[in-house]
Amino acid sequence: MTQEIRNYTLNFGPQHPAAHGVLRLVLEMDGEVVQRADPHVGLLHRGTEKLAESKPYNQSIGYMDRLDYVSMMCNEHAYVRAIEKLMGIEAPERAQYIRTMFDEITRILNHLMWIGSNGLDLGAMAVFLYAFREREELMDCYEAVSGARMHATYYRPGGVARDLPDTMPKYRESPWRKGAELKRVNEWREGSMLDFLDAFCDDFPRRVDEYETLLTDNRIWKQRTVGIGVVPTDLALAWGMTGPMLRGSGLAWDLRKKQPYAAYDKVDFDIPVGVQGDCYDRYLVRVEEMRQSNRIIKQCVQWLRANPGPVMVRNFKVAPPRRAEMKDDMEALIHHFKLFTEGYSVPAGEAYAAVEAPKGEFGAYIVSDGANKPFRLKLRAPGFAHLSSMDAIVRGHMLPDVVAMIGTYDVVFGEIDR
């Protein structure tokens, strides 16, 4: 008796918890082995680039937060830098250090989210709870400077919206937190934001050690990640990979070192690099990046303590005048009104600005025709290039390894679908 064995097609996602949002993966399976993987994207397409082309430059910064919504300020940084290039302006040095510091806070936020959700995907429940404990502290820094926990709109062409606050939000008394416990959780929050970050940076390496205790030598974690999703260096380059995906394959390419921006040429840090190019190496790279980001934040805090100064250019064509000036001076009032109704006209030309976002190279390419809104905006999302390699890497792996691979890409569909 002959039996015909056919491959069958499996829909993985878009509502699968490990699909990280809205990835629909059509898998051709031979039993438990993947023969072909076809990622279907576009389910979160919101027309960000087109929307930005119909609004003044300064009103589109908020859209950038909503692209990769786990690394909000890094997206803003690329967009704002592209506008600054076109206009030929430079943010004050203090603003550059604040941007550098918040880029690294964002990197830690992103990697904590990654380590928690990737752990959850591969069956390590506890890490998620550990990682979110520290995320909560850094989210408070976002809230302290911008009033929002996620979509900050804090970077502006010419600097940042406001200087760092002298106070941090404190926990209030509640049935769960009172007396000695309340005093303990508010201990770091007694001083300024820089004091808070100082205390956080002293404590954080110990917290990263805790994540490593849970995962690095964990037998099950290694079985799920070692030798899975190996990306050779030449393939990583051919697929246009950047960030931890490229560094995990052994190439020390980091825009913060190779094409420094903000204050990265003035701070000291190392670039972690992998050897095998598998999921485990990429995990180690991201964990070490958190430690290096911690170092950078510490250096920025020291510099910002010692060097007060302006955080925005004194150019009323780009930056609004202070409210006190606006109340006395008619000229300032006119500047303010014009700035927030029709924005500013940017000289005709084109500019590309890229930043080393937590997931890789995030770039903004702007074409200006001299109007107050971009003629064309194109965003380069690292996740889009990474996801295109899914079929080549996953072929021949088992079904559960697809979950490990989606996790190691660190995909967020806000930026992939745009």
Tab-separated table of C-alpha atoms in Angstrom:
chain	number	residue	atom	x	y	z
A	1	MET	CA	0.000	0.000	0.000
A	2	THR	CA	1.486	3.359	-0.988
A	3	GLN	CA	0.870	6.439	1.100
A	4	GLU	CA	1.268	9.913	-0.309
A	5	ILE	CA	2.957	12.347	2.081
A	6	ARG	CA	2.315	15.990	1.345
A	7	ASN	CA	3.672	19.117	2.958
A	8	TYR	CA	1.013	21.114	4.718
A	9	THR	CA	0.697	24.857	5.168
A	10	LEU	CA	0.493	26.371	8.623
A	11	ASN	CA	-0.582	29.900	9.506
A	12	PHE	CA	1.647	31.146	12.317
A	13	GLY	CA	0.085	34.357	13.665
A	14	PRO	CA	-1.018	37.116	13.372
A	15	GLN	CA	-2.740	36.456	16.712
A	16	HIS	CA	-0.100	34.076	18.041
A	17	PRO	CA	1.476	35.506	21.237
A	18	ALA	CA	4.986	34.770	19.921
A	19	ALA	CA	4.326	36.631	16.653
A	20	HIS	CA	5.003	39.884	18.569
A	21	GLY	CA	2.064	41.815	17.329
A	22	VAL	CA	0.896	41.365	13.790
A	23	LEU	CA	3.279	39.050	11.925
A	24	ARG	CA	1.534	36.490	9.760
A	25	LEU	CA	3.980	33.756	8.888
A	26	VAL	CA	2.839	31.182	6.324
A	27	LEU	CA	4.918	28.063	6.984
A	28	GLU	CA	5.227	25.082	4.670
A	29	MET	CA	5.827	22.143	6.996
A	30	ASP	CA	7.136	18.650	6.434
A	31	GLY	CA	6.002	17.134	9.701
A	32	GLU	CA	7.719	19.307	12.329
A	33	VAL	CA	10.376	20.650	9.945
A	34	VAL	CA	10.001	23.994	8.177
A	35	GLN	CA	10.465	23.778	4.413
A	36	ARG	CA	9.557	27.376	3.614
A	37	ALA	CA	8.611	30.475	5.567
A	38	ASP	CA	6.752	33.370	3.987
A	39	PRO	CA	6.334	36.441	6.220
A	40	HIS	CA	3.261	38.547	5.449
A	41	VAL	CA	3.671	42.088	6.740
A	42	GLY	CA	1.622	45.261	6.414
A	43	LEU	CA	-1.071	44.507	8.987
A	44	LEU	CA	-0.004	47.537	11.057
A	45	HIS	CA	0.568	49.907	8.135
A	46	ARG	CA	-0.568	53.383	9.200
A	47	GLY	CA	0.935	55.477	6.424
A	48	THR	CA	3.368	57.289	8.725
A	49	GLU	CA	5.585	58.579	5.910
A	50	LYS	CA	2.626	59.899	3.906
A	51	LEU	CA	1.071	61.505	6.996
A	52	ALA	CA	4.367	63.250	7.777
A	53	GLU	CA	4.404	64.673	4.233
A	54	SER	CA	1.120	66.486	4.907
A	55	LYS	CA	2.149	68.163	8.168
A	56	PRO	CA	4.718	70.799	9.178
A	57	TYR	CA	8.080	69.283	10.197
A	58	ASN	CA	7.683	69.988	13.902
A	59	GLN	CA	4.271	68.289	14.057
A	60	SER	CA	5.540	64.910	12.853
A	61	ILE	CA	7.962	64.196	15.709
A	62	GLY	CA	5.157	62.417	17.574
A	63	TYR	CA	4.720	59.982	14.667
A	64	MET	CA	8.317	58.840	15.110
A	65	ASP	CA	7.633	57.661	18.687
A	66	ARG	CA	4.943	55.386	17.344
A	67	LEU	CA	7.159	53.574	14.829
A	68	ASP	CA	9.358	51.339	16.946
A	69	TYR	CA	7.247	51.908	20.043
A	70	VAL	CA	9.815	50.231	22.309
A	71	SER	CA	12.671	52.608	21.355
A	72	MET	CA	10.800	55.862	21.104
A	73	MET	CA	13.468	58.545	21.463
A	74	CYS	CA	15.922	56.846	19.087
A	75	ASN	CA	13.387	57.177	16.263
A	76	GLU	CA	12.900	60.859	17.098
A	77	HIS	CA	16.672	61.319	17.058
A	78	ALA	CA	17.070	60.198	13.428
A	79	TYR	CA	14.206	62.396	12.202
A	80	VAL	CA	15.344	65.452	14.163
A	81	ARG	CA	18.955	65.015	12.987
A	82	ALA	CA	17.825	64.894	9.348
A	83	ILE	CA	15.943	68.193	9.795
A	84	GLU	CA	18.986	69.740	11.524
A	85	LYS	CA	21.203	68.653	8.619
A	86	LEU	CA	18.892	70.314	6.106
A	87	MET	CA	18.693	73.519	8.123
A	88	GLY	CA	22.378	73.600	8.974
A	89	ILE	CA	21.808	73.977	12.722
A	90	GLU	CA	23.531	72.227	15.609
A	91	ALA	CA	22.034	71.493	19.028
A	92	PRO	CA	23.928	72.908	22.065
A	93	GLU	CA	26.442	70.571	23.711
A	94	ARG	CA	24.264	69.994	26.779
A	95	ALA	CA	21.388	68.918	24.523
A	96	GLN	CA	23.752	66.514	22.717
A	97	TYR	CA	24.684	64.882	26.033
A	98	ILE	CA	21.025	64.673	27.086
A	99	ARG	CA	20.215	63.011	23.740
A	100	THR	CA	23.094	60.559	24.180
A	101	MET	CA	21.914	59.723	27.692
A	102	PHE	CA	18.296	59.202	26.626
A	103	ASP	CA	19.339	57.126	23.601
A	104	GLU	CA	21.055	54.769	26.029
A	105	ILE	CA	18.151	54.779	28.485
A	106	THR	CA	16.020	53.813	25.478
A	107	ARG	CA	18.478	51.046	24.536
A	108	ILE	CA	18.183	49.558	28.029
A	109	LEU	CA	14.367	49.865	27.884
A	110	ASN	CA	14.346	48.064	24.532
A	111	HIS	CA	16.677	45.260	25.592
A	112	LEU	CA	14.770	44.728	28.852
A	113	MET	CA	11.566	44.363	26.862
A	114	TRP	CA	13.397	42.013	24.489
A	115	ILE	CA	14.910	39.793	27.180
A	116	GLY	CA	11.560	39.574	28.970
A	117	SER	CA	9.430	38.774	25.920
A	118	ASN	CA	12.013	36.457	24.337
A	119	GLY	CA	12.304	34.591	27.628
A	120	LEU	CA	8.523	34.276	27.712
A	121	ASP	CA	8.474	32.937	24.128
A	122	LEU	CA	10.994	30.229	24.990
A	123	GLY	CA	9.417	29.236	28.285
A	124	ALA	CA	11.359	31.296	30.849
A	125	MET	CA	8.532	33.022	32.686
A	126	ALA	CA	10.365	34.703	35.566
A	127	VAL	CA	12.774	36.871	33.520
A	128	PHE	CA	9.826	38.891	32.216
A	129	LEU	CA	8.898	39.968	35.745
A	130	TYR	CA	12.514	40.799	36.626
A	131	ALA	CA	13.060	42.884	33.470
A	132	PHE	CA	9.893	44.915	33.937
A	133	ARG	CA	10.958	45.878	37.453
A	134	GLU	CA	13.846	47.948	36.013
A	135	ARG	CA	11.847	49.133	33.009
A	136	GLU	CA	9.440	50.805	35.382
A	137	GLU	CA	12.221	52.922	36.904
A	138	LEU	CA	13.438	54.147	33.494
A	139	MET	CA	9.893	54.795	32.274
A	140	ASP	CA	9.684	57.293	35.140
A	141	CYS	CA	12.629	59.178	33.572
A	142	TYR	CA	10.700	59.452	30.304
A	143	GLU	CA	7.690	60.695	32.250
A	144	ALA	CA	9.760	63.196	34.234
A	145	VAL	CA	11.156	64.955	31.131
A	146	SER	CA	8.125	64.784	28.837
A	147	GLY	CA	5.018	63.974	30.836
A	148	ALA	CA	4.461	60.746	28.857
A	149	ARG	CA	5.718	57.267	29.695
A	150	MET	CA	6.210	56.207	26.089
A	151	HIS	CA	5.519	58.735	23.331
A	152	ALA	CA	7.734	61.497	24.599
A	153	THR	CA	8.196	63.927	21.666
A	154	TYR	CA	11.169	65.181	23.683
A	155	TYR	CA	13.789	65.736	20.954
A	156	ARG	CA	13.226	68.839	18.835
A	157	PRO	CA	15.177	70.266	15.898
A	158	GLY	CA	17.818	72.397	17.644
A	159	GLY	CA	17.916	70.570	20.978
A	160	VAL	CA	15.455	69.053	23.438
A	161	ALA	CA	12.090	70.312	24.667
A	162	ARG	CA	13.228	71.193	28.197
A	163	ASP	CA	16.111	70.725	30.598
A	164	LEU	CA	16.281	67.819	33.036
A	165	PRO	CA	13.948	68.230	36.042
A	166	ASP	CA	15.185	68.930	39.573
A	167	THR	CA	12.655	66.531	41.092
A	168	MET	CA	11.478	63.015	40.333
A	169	PRO	CA	7.897	61.747	40.688
A	170	LYS	CA	7.449	59.886	43.969
A	171	TYR	CA	5.278	56.929	44.907
A	172	ARG	CA	2.279	57.918	47.016
A	173	GLU	CA	1.081	56.058	50.086
A	174	SER	CA	-1.292	53.205	49.271
A	175	PRO	CA	-2.532	50.018	50.963
A	176	TRP	CA	0.407	48.214	49.274
A	177	ARG	CA	3.114	50.793	49.941
A	178	LYS	CA	3.315	52.569	53.273
A	179	GLY	CA	5.710	53.296	56.113
A	180	ALA	CA	9.183	51.766	55.705
A	181	GLU	CA	8.341	50.212	52.316
A	182	LEU	CA	7.223	53.596	50.921
A	183	LYS	CA	10.416	55.196	52.232
A	184	ARG	CA	12.496	52.469	50.556
A	185	VAL	CA	10.909	52.817	47.098
A	186	ASN	CA	11.214	56.614	47.225
A	187	GLU	CA	14.822	56.590	48.459
A	188	TRP	CA	16.366	57.304	45.003
A	189	ARG	CA	13.712	59.908	44.214
A	190	GLU	CA	14.583	62.421	46.920
A	191	GLY	CA	16.984	64.429	44.707
A	192	SER	CA	17.098	65.471	41.063
A	193	MET	CA	16.788	63.248	37.992
A	194	LEU	CA	20.585	63.028	37.736
A	195	ASP	CA	20.735	61.748	41.343
A	196	PHE	CA	18.085	59.173	40.464
A	197	LEU	CA	20.011	57.999	37.388
A	198	ASP	CA	23.242	57.842	39.395
A	199	ALA	CA	21.598	55.531	41.928
A	200	PHE	CA	20.028	53.468	39.122
A	201	CYS	CA	23.369	53.051	37.320
A	202	ASP	CA	25.081	51.880	40.515
A	203	ASP	CA	22.378	49.276	41.072
A	204	PHE	CA	21.742	48.102	37.491
A	205	PRO	CA	24.807	45.833	36.907
A	206	ARG	CA	23.638	43.702	39.849
A	207	ARG	CA	20.225	43.416	38.192
A	208	VAL	CA	21.764	42.310	34.882
A	209	ASP	CA	23.670	39.649	36.854
A	210	GLU	CA	20.278	38.386	38.053
A	211	TYR	CA	19.016	38.004	34.462
A	212	GLU	CA	22.229	36.174	33.570
A	213	THR	CA	21.842	33.853	36.565
A	214	LEU	CA	18.388	32.942	35.268
A	215	LEU	CA	19.394	32.453	31.620
A	216	THR	CA	23.078	32.372	30.628
A	217	ASP	CA	23.944	28.909	31.960
A	218	ASN	CA	20.380	27.630	32.000
A	219	ARG	CA	20.362	24.225	30.273
A	220	ILE	CA	16.942	24.649	28.652
A	221	TRP	CA	17.742	28.201	27.478
A	222	LYS	CA	20.941	26.979	25.819
A	223	GLN	CA	19.148	24.044	24.180
A	224	ARG	CA	16.658	26.507	22.671
A	225	THR	CA	19.245	29.047	21.461
A	226	VAL	CA	22.714	27.523	20.875
A	227	GLY	CA	23.211	26.641	17.205
A	228	ILE	CA	19.748	27.949	16.285
A	229	GLY	CA	19.351	30.550	13.527
A	230	VAL	CA	23.030	30.819	12.630
A	231	VAL	CA	23.698	33.873	10.446
A	232	PRO	CA	27.173	33.880	8.815
A	233	THR	CA	28.806	37.318	8.503
A	234	ASP	CA	28.627	37.425	4.696
A	235	LEU	CA	24.936	36.527	4.789
A	236	ALA	CA	24.258	39.156	7.468
A	237	LEU	CA	25.842	41.784	5.209
A	238	ALA	CA	23.991	40.539	2.122
A	239	TRP	CA	20.649	40.793	3.935
A	240	GLY	CA	21.418	44.345	5.071
A	241	MET	CA	21.441	43.440	8.753
A	242	THR	CA	22.556	45.961	11.367
A	243	GLY	CA	22.683	46.224	15.151
A	244	PRO	CA	22.890	43.099	17.347
A	245	MET	CA	21.962	40.889	14.360
A	246	LEU	CA	25.180	41.944	12.592
A	247	ARG	CA	27.359	42.197	15.697
A	248	GLY	CA	26.170	38.762	16.840
A	249	SER	CA	27.704	37.404	13.617
A	250	GLY	CA	31.122	38.798	14.496
A	251	LEU	CA	31.240	42.174	12.730
A	252	ALA	CA	31.920	45.149	15.027
A	253	TRP	CA	29.787	47.646	13.099
A	254	ASP	CA	28.218	50.307	15.303
A	255	LEU	CA	27.257	53.777	14.048
A	256	ARG	CA	28.044	55.236	17.484
A	257	LYS	CA	31.711	54.395	16.822
A	258	LYS	CA	31.931	54.396	13.010
A	259	GLN	CA	29.910	57.562	12.294
A	260	PRO	CA	29.643	59.251	15.708
A	261	TYR	CA	26.772	61.636	16.371
A	262	ALA	CA	25.508	63.522	19.468
A	263	ALA	CA	28.186	63.067	22.163
A	264	TYR	CA	29.224	59.481	21.388
A	265	ASP	CA	32.746	60.486	20.396
A	266	LYS	CA	33.225	61.923	23.914
A	267	VAL	CA	32.125	58.891	25.951
A	268	ASP	CA	33.948	55.624	26.517
A	269	PHE	CA	32.278	52.290	25.737
A	270	ASP	CA	32.964	48.938	24.055
A	271	ILE	CA	31.149	47.133	21.236
A	272	PRO	CA	30.229	43.544	22.156
A	273	VAL	CA	30.611	41.068	19.278
A	274	GLY	CA	29.432	37.464	18.869
A	275	VAL	CA	31.344	34.502	17.441
A	276	GLN	CA	28.873	31.852	16.234
A	277	GLY	CA	26.116	34.158	14.975
A	278	ASP	CA	23.390	32.071	16.628
A	279	CYS	CA	20.488	33.103	18.887
A	280	TYR	CA	22.604	32.559	22.009
A	281	ASP	CA	25.352	34.909	20.804
A	282	ARG	CA	22.811	37.592	19.984
A	283	TYR	CA	21.401	37.187	23.486
A	284	LEU	CA	24.891	37.673	24.979
A	285	VAL	CA	25.498	40.721	22.755
A	286	ARG	CA	22.291	42.399	23.939
A	287	VAL	CA	23.015	41.660	27.602
A	288	GLU	CA	26.490	43.179	27.282
A	289	GLU	CA	25.015	46.180	25.429
A	290	MET	CA	22.886	46.871	28.502
A	291	ARG	CA	26.048	46.982	30.622
A	292	GLN	CA	27.767	49.303	28.145
A	293	SER	CA	24.718	51.595	27.983
A	294	ASN	CA	24.849	51.783	31.755
A	295	ARG	CA	28.468	52.974	31.487
A	296	ILE	CA	27.517	55.661	28.960
A	297	ILE	CA	24.618	56.948	31.095
A	298	LYS	CA	26.963	57.192	34.096
A	299	GLN	CA	29.434	59.307	32.080
A	300	CYS	CA	26.652	61.548	30.734
A	301	VAL	CA	25.286	62.112	34.255
A	302	GLN	CA	28.766	63.211	35.434
A	303	TRP	CA	29.161	65.629	32.512
A	304	LEU	CA	25.642	67.080	32.850
A	305	ARG	CA	26.187	67.733	36.567
A	306	ALA	CA	29.322	69.731	35.851
A	307	ASN	CA	28.116	71.660	32.783
A	308	PRO	CA	24.836	73.557	33.014
A	309	GLY	CA	23.785	75.485	29.917
A	310	PRO	CA	21.166	75.937	27.197
A	311	VAL	CA	19.394	72.865	25.781
A	312	MET	CA	17.891	74.596	22.734
A	313	VAL	CA	19.291	76.878	20.037
A	314	ARG	CA	18.428	80.584	20.440
A	315	ASN	CA	16.881	80.819	17.008
A	316	PHE	CA	13.217	81.815	17.098
A	317	LYS	CA	12.675	80.602	13.542
A	318	VAL	CA	13.156	77.048	14.857
A	319	ALA	CA	12.695	77.121	18.633
A	320	PRO	CA	9.860	78.870	20.458
A	321	PRO	CA	10.731	81.841	22.702
A	322	ARG	CA	10.310	81.420	26.455
A	323	ARG	CA	6.817	82.031	27.829
A	324	ALA	CA	7.974	84.956	29.964
A	325	GLU	CA	9.403	86.701	26.881
A	326	MET	CA	6.198	85.996	24.997
A	327	LYS	CA	4.122	87.854	27.582
A	328	ASP	CA	6.227	91.039	27.258
A	329	ASP	CA	7.440	91.104	23.678
A	330	MET	CA	5.159	91.320	20.641
A	331	GLU	CA	7.924	90.004	18.372
A	332	ALA	CA	8.250	86.873	20.511
A	333	LEU	CA	4.483	86.343	20.436
A	334	ILE	CA	4.477	86.514	16.630
A	335	HIS	CA	7.379	84.029	16.440
A	336	HIS	CA	5.528	81.679	18.769
A	337	PHE	CA	2.285	81.912	16.796
A	338	LYS	CA	3.967	81.400	13.413
A	339	LEU	CA	6.045	78.497	14.713
A	340	PHE	CA	3.085	76.529	16.045
A	341	THR	CA	0.671	77.255	13.197
A	342	GLU	CA	2.755	76.910	10.051
A	343	GLY	CA	6.130	75.740	11.394
A	344	TYR	CA	9.320	76.688	9.520
A	345	SER	CA	10.376	76.391	5.911
A	346	VAL	CA	13.371	74.135	5.425
A	347	PRO	CA	15.870	74.918	2.607
A	348	ALA	CA	15.400	72.770	-0.507
A	349	GLY	CA	17.651	69.704	-0.599
A	350	GLU	CA	17.882	66.184	0.737
A	351	ALA	CA	19.409	64.642	3.853
A	352	TYR	CA	19.796	61.193	5.380
A	353	ALA	CA	20.473	60.815	9.082
A	354	ALA	CA	20.902	57.464	10.795
A	355	VAL	CA	21.220	56.504	14.439
A	356	GLU	CA	22.262	53.245	16.067
A	357	ALA	CA	18.832	52.332	17.408
A	358	PRO	CA	18.589	49.305	19.766
A	359	LYS	CA	17.487	47.077	16.863
A	360	GLY	CA	19.987	48.362	14.276
A	361	GLU	CA	20.407	51.306	11.926
A	362	PHE	CA	17.303	53.477	11.961
A	363	GLY	CA	17.488	56.180	9.302
A	364	ALA	CA	15.371	59.072	8.083
A	365	TYR	CA	15.735	60.333	4.512
A	366	ILE	CA	14.054	63.680	3.882
A	367	VAL	CA	13.635	65.505	0.577
A	368	SER	CA	12.690	69.165	0.986
A	369	ASP	CA	11.326	71.436	-1.720
A	370	GLY	CA	11.660	74.547	0.443
A	371	ALA	CA	8.171	74.281	1.959
A	372	ASN	CA	7.185	73.914	5.617
A	373	LYS	CA	6.565	70.177	5.223
A	374	PRO	CA	8.703	67.415	3.707
A	375	PHE	CA	8.260	66.702	0.003
A	376	ARG	CA	9.252	63.082	0.723
A	377	LEU	CA	10.073	61.176	3.893
A	378	LYS	CA	11.497	57.654	3.798
A	379	LEU	CA	12.277	55.783	7.001
A	380	ARG	CA	14.813	52.962	7.081
A	381	ALA	CA	13.643	50.424	9.646
A	382	PRO	CA	16.167	47.764	10.713
A	383	GLY	CA	13.471	45.167	11.413
A	384	PHE	CA	12.244	45.233	7.806
A	385	ALA	CA	15.639	44.134	6.458
A	386	HIS	CA	15.972	41.502	9.179
A	387	LEU	CA	12.571	39.944	8.582
A	388	SER	CA	13.317	39.491	4.867
A	389	SER	CA	15.948	36.883	5.807
A	390	MET	CA	13.423	34.734	7.711
A	391	ASP	CA	12.955	32.128	4.952
A	392	ALA	CA	16.673	31.581	4.337
A	393	ILE	CA	17.522	31.191	8.037
A	394	VAL	CA	14.555	29.182	9.293
A	395	ARG	CA	14.518	26.577	6.485
A	396	GLY	CA	15.338	23.129	7.879
A	397	HIS	CA	14.699	24.155	11.508
A	398	MET	CA	11.924	22.748	13.679
A	399	LEU	CA	8.716	24.682	14.355
A	400	PRO	CA	9.667	25.827	17.903
A	401	ASP	CA	12.913	27.296	16.486
A	402	VAL	CA	10.823	29.686	14.381
A	403	VAL	CA	9.653	31.225	17.667
A	404	ALA	CA	13.284	31.572	18.827
A	405	MET	CA	14.163	33.220	15.508
A	406	ILE	CA	11.309	35.745	15.585
A	407	GLY	CA	12.406	36.586	19.133
A	408	THR	CA	16.056	37.084	18.223
A	409	TYR	CA	15.150	39.474	15.384
A	410	ASP	CA	13.562	41.710	18.032
A	411	VAL	CA	10.801	42.735	15.644
A	412	VAL	CA	8.364	45.552	16.322
A	413	PHE	CA	5.803	46.056	13.593
A	414	GLY	CA	5.284	49.753	14.095
A	415	GLU	CA	8.565	50.361	12.248
A	416	ILE	CA	8.365	47.407	9.839
A	417	ASP	CA	4.911	48.277	8.472
A	418	ARG	CA	5.179	52.041	9.134
